[in-house]
PDB file of C-alpha atoms in Angstrom:
ATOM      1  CA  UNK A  29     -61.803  26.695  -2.729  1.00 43.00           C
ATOM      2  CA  UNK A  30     -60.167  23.935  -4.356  1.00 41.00           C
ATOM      3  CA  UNK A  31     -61.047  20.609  -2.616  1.00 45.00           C
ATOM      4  CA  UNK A  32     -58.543  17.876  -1.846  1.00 41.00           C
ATOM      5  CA  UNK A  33     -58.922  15.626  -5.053  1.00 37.00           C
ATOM      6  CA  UNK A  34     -58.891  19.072  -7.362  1.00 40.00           C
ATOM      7  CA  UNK A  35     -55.714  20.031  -5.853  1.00 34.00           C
ATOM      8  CA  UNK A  36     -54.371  16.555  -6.531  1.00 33.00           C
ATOM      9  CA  UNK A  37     -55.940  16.371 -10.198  1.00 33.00           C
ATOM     10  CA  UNK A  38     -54.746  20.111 -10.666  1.00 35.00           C
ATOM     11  CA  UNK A  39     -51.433  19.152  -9.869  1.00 30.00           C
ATOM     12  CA  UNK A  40     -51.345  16.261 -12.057  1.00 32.00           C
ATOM     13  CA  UNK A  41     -52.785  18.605 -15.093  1.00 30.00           C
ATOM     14  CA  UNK A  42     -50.020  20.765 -13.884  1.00 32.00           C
ATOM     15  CA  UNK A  43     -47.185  17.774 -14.280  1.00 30.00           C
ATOM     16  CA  UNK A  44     -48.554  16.603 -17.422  1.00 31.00           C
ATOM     17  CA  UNK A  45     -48.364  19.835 -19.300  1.00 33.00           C
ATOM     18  CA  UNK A  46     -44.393  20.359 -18.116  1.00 34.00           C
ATOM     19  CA  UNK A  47     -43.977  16.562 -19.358  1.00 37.00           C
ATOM     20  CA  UNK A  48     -43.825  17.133 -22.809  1.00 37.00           C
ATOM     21  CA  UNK A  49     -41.404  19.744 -22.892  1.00 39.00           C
ATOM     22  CA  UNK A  50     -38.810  18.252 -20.081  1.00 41.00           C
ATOM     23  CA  UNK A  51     -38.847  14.978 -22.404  1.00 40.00           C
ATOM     24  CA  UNK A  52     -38.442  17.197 -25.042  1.00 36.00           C
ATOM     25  CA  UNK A  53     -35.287  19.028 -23.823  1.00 39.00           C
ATOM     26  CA  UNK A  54     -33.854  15.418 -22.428  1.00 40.00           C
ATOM     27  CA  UNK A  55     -33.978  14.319 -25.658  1.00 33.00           C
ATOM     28  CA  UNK A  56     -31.732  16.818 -27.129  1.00 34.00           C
ATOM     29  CA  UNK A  57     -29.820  17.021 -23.977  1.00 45.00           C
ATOM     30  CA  UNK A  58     -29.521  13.265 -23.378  1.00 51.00           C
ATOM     31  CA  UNK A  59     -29.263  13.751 -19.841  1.00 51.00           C
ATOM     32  CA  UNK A  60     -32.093  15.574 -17.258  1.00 56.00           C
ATOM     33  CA  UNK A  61     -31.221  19.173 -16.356  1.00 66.00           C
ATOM     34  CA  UNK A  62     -30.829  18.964 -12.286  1.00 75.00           C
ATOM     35  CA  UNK A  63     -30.322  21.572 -10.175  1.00 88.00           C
ATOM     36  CA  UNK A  64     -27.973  19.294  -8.483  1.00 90.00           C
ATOM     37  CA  UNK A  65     -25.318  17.771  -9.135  1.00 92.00           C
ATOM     38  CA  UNK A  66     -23.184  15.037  -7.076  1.00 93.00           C
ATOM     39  CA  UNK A  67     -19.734  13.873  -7.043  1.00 94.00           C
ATOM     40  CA  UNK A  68     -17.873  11.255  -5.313  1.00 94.00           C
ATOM     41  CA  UNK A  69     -15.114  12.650  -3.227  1.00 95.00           C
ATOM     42  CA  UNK A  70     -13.455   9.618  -2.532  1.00 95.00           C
ATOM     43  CA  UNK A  71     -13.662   8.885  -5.894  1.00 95.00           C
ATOM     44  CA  UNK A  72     -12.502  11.674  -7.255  1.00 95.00           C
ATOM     45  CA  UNK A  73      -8.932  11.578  -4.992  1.00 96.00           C
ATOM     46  CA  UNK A  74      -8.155   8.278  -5.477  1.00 95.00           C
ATOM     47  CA  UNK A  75      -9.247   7.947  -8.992  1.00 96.00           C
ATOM     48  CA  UNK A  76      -7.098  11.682  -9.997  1.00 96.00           C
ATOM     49  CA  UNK A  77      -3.518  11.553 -10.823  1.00 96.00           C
ATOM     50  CA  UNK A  78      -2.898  13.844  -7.660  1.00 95.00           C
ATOM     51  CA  UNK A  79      -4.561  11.253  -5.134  1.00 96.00           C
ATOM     52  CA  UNK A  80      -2.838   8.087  -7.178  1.00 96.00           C
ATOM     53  CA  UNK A  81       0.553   9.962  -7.037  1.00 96.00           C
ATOM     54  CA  UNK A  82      -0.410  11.304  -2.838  1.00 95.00           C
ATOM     55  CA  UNK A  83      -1.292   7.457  -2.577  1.00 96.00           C
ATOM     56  CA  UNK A  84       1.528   6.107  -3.857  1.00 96.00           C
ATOM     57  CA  UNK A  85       3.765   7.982  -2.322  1.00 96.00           C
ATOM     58  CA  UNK A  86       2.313   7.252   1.133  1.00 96.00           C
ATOM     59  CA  UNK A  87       2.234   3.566   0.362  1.00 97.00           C
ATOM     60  CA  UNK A  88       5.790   3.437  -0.196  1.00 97.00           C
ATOM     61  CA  UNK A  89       6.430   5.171   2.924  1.00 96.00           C
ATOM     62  CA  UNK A  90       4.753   3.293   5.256  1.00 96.00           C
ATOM     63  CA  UNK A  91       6.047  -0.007   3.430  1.00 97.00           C
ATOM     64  CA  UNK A  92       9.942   1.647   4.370  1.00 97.00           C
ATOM     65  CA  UNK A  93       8.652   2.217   7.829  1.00 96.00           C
ATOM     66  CA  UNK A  94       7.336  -1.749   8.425  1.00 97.00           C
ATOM     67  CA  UNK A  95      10.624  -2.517   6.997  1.00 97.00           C
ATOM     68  CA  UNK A  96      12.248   0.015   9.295  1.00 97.00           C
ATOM     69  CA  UNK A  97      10.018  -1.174  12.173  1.00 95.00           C
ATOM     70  CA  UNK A  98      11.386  -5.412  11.591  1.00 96.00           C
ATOM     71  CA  UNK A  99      14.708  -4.505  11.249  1.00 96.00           C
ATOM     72  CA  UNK A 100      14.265  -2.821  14.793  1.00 95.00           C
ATOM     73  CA  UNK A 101      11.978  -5.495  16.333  1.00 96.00           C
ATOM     74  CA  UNK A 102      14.675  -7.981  15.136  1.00 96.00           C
ATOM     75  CA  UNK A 103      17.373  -6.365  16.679  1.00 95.00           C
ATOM     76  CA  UNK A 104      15.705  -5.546  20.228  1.00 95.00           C
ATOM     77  CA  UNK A 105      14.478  -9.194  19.951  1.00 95.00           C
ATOM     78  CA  UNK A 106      18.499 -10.262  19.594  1.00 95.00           C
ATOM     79  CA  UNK A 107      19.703  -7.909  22.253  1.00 94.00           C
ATOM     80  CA  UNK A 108      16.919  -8.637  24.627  1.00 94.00           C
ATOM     81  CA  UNK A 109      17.599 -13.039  24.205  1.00 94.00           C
ATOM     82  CA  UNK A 110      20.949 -11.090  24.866  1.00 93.00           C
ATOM     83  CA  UNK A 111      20.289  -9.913  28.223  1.00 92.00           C
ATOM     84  CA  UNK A 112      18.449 -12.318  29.300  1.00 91.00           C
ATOM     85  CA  UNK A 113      21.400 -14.680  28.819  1.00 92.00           C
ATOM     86  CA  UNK A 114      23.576 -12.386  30.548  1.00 91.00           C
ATOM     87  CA  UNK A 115      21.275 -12.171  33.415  1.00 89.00           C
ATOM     88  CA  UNK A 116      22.761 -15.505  34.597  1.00 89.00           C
ATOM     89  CA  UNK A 117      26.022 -14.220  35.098  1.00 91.00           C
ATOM     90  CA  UNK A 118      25.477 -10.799  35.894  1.00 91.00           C
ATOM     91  CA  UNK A 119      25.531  -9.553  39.451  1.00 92.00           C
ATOM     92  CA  UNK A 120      21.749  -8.415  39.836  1.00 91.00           C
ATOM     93  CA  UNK A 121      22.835  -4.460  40.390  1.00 93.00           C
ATOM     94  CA  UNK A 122      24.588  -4.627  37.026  1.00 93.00           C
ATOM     95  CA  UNK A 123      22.267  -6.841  35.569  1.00 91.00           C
ATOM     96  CA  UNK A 124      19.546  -4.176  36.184  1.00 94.00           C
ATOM     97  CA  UNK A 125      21.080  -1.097  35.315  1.00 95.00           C
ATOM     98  CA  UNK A 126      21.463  -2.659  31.524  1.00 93.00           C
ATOM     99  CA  UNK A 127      17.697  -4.081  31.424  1.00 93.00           C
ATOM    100  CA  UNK A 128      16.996  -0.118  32.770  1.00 94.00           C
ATOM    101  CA  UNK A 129      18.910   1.457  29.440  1.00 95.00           C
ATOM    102  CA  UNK A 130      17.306  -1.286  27.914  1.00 93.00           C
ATOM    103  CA  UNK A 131      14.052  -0.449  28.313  1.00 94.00           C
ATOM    104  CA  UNK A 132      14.052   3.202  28.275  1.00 96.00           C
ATOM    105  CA  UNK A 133      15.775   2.565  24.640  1.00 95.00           C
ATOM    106  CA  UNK A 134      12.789   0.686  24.080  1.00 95.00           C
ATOM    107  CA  UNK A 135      10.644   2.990  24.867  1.00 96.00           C
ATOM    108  CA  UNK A 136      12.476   5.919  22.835  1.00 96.00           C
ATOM    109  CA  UNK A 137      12.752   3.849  19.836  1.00 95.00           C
ATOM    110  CA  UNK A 138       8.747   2.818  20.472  1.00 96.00           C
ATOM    111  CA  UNK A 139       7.869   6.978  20.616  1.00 97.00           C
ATOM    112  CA  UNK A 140      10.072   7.810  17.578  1.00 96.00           C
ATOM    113  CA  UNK A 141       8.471   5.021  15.794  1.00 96.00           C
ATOM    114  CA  UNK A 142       5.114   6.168  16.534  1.00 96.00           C
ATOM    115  CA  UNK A 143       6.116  10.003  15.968  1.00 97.00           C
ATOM    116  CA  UNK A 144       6.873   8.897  12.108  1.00 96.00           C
ATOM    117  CA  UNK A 145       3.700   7.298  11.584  1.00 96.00           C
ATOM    118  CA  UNK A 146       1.721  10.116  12.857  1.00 97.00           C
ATOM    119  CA  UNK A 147       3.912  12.230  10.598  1.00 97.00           C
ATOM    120  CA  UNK A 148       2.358   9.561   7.790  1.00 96.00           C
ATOM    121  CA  UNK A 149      -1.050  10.191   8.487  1.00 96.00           C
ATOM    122  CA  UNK A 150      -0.612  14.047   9.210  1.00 96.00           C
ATOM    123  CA  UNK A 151       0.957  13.804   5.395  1.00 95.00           C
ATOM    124  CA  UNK A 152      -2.120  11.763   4.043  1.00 95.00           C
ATOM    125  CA  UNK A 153      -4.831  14.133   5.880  1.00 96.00           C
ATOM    126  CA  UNK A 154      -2.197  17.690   4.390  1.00 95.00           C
ATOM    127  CA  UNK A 155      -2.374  16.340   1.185  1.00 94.00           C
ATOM    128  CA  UNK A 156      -6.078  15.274   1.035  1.00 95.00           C
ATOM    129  CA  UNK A 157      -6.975  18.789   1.934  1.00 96.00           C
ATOM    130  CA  UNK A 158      -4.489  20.500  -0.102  1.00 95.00           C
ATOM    131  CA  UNK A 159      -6.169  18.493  -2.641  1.00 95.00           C
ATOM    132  CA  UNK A 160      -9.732  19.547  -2.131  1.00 95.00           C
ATOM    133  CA  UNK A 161      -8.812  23.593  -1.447  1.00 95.00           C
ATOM    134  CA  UNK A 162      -6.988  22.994  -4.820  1.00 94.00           C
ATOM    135  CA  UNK A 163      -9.930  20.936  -6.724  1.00 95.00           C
ATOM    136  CA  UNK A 164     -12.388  23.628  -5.154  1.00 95.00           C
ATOM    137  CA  UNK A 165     -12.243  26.125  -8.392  1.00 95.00           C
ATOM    138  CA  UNK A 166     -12.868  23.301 -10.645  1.00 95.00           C
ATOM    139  CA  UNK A 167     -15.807  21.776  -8.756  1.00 95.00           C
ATOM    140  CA  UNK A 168     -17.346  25.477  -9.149  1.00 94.00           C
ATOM    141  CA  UNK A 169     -16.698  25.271 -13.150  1.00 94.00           C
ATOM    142  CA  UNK A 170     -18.502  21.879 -13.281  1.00 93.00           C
ATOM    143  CA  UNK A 171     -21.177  23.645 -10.969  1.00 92.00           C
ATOM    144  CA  UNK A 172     -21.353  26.352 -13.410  1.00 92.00           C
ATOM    145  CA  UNK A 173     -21.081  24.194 -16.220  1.00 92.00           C
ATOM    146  CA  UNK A 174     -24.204  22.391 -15.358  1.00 91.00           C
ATOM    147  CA  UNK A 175     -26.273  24.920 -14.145  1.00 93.00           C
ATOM    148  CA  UNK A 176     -26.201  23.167 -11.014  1.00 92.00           C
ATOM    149  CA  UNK A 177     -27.002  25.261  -7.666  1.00 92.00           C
ATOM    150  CA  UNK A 178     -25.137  22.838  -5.356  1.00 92.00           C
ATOM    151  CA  UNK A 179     -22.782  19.440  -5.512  1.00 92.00           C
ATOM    152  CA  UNK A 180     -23.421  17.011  -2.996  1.00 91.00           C
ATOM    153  CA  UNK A 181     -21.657  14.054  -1.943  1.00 91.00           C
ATOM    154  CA  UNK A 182     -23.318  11.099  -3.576  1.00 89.00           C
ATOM    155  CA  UNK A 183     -22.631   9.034  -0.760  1.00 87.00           C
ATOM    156  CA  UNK A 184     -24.700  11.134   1.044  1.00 86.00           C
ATOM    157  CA  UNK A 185     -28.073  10.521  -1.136  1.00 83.00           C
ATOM    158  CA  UNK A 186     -30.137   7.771  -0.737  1.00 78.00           C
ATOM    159  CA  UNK A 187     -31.188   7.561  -4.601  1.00 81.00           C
ATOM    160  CA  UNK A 188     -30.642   9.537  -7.220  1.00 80.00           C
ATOM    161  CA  UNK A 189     -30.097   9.316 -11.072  1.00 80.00           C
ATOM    162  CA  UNK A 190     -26.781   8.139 -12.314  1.00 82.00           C
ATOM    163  CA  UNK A 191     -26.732  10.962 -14.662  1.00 82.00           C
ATOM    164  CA  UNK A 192     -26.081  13.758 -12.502  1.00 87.00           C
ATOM    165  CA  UNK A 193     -23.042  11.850 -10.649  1.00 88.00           C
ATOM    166  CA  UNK A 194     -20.192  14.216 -12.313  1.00 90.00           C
ATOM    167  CA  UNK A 195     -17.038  12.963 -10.496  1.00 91.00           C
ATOM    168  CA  UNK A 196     -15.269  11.660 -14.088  1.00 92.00           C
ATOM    169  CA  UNK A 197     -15.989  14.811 -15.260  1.00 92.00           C
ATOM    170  CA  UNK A 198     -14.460  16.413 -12.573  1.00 92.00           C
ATOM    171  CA  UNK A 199     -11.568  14.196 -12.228  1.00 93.00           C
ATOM    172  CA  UNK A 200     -10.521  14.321 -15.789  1.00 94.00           C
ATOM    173  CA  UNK A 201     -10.486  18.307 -15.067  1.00 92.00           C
ATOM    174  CA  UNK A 202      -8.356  18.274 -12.641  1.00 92.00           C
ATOM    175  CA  UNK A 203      -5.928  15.634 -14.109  1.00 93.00           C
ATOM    176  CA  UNK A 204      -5.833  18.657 -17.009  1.00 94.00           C
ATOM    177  CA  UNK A 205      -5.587  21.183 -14.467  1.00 92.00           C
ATOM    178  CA  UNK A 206      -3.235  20.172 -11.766  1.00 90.00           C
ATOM    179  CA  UNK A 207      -1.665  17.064 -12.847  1.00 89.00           C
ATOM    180  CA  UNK A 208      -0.839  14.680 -10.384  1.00 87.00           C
ATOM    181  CA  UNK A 209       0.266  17.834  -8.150  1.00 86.00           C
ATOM    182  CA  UNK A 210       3.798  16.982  -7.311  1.00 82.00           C
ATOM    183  CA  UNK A 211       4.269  20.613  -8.820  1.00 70.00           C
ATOM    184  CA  UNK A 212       1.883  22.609  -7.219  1.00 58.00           C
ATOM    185  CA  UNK A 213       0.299  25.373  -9.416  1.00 48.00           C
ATOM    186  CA  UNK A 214      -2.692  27.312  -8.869  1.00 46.00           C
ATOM    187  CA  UNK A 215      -5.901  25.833 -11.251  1.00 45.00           C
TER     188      UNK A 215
END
């Protein structure tokens, strides 16, 4: 039985005989064969011509709903400085029943505005998943590729080796495969 410095030094001798030939193959390789590989997902979207044209495109809309949203404010503003001059010459009765269609105009126009920028973000979470179901096939070729049994996250790990971060890789794939997925094709 193999006491508890052999083990260790048998494990070294171990280590030391696999050295030569891992160095060996990195040298030809220039990179370390990992079973692993990682990516950067948000990387990878953002930095693709699919999640630059999906950002984009979302930018602008929300920029034409601020717009949308002063134009509004402004006008409720006016109409409001409105009634409120009105209420000086208003019998109260009448007075009220316009600050009552008033407000529940208000509030309509306040739940439509919110309705279209939940639509926004329901848009911006459709596409980022269409994205990934569509980038899916071509994360398994760069799996494949590599050898690799799994792709992780990389801002997941704690430390790792630059070298088996593949996200360019993968994003220059899927700028070749899908574009920046206004068309949408199958990879």
């Amino acid at each position: 039985m193999l006491g508890r410095y052999d083990t260790a030094a048998h494990l070294c001798l171990c280590v030391w005989a696999v050295a030569p030939a891992a160095g060996a193959q990195e040298a030809v390789a220039d990179t370390p064969v990992s079973a692993i590989v990682t990516v950067d997902q948000e990387r990878m979207f953002s930095e693709s011509l699919w999640g630059k044209r999906a950002t984009a495109e979302l930018e602008e809309a929300s920029h034409q709903l601020q717009t949308e949203n002063r134009k509004i404010e402004a006008a409720l503003t006016a109409e409001e400085k409105s009634l409120t001059e009105q209420r000086k010459t208003l019998p109260a009765e009448e007075f009220r029943k316009l600050a009552d269609d008033f407000d529940a105009r208000v509030t309509g126009i306040r739940l439509a505005q919110e309705t279209k920028t939940k639509e926004l973000t329901s848009k911006r979470d459709t596409d980022r998943q269409e994205f990934f179901d569509v980038a899916l096939p071509i994360l398994g070729e760069v799996m494949t590729a590599h050898k690799a049994v799994a792709i992780l996250d990389s801002r997941a790990i704690f430390l790792s080796v630059k070298s088996i971060d593949v996200t360019a890789e993968v994003v220059a794939r899927l700028d070749a495969k899908l574009g920046d997925g206004a068309v949408k094709s199958t990879p």
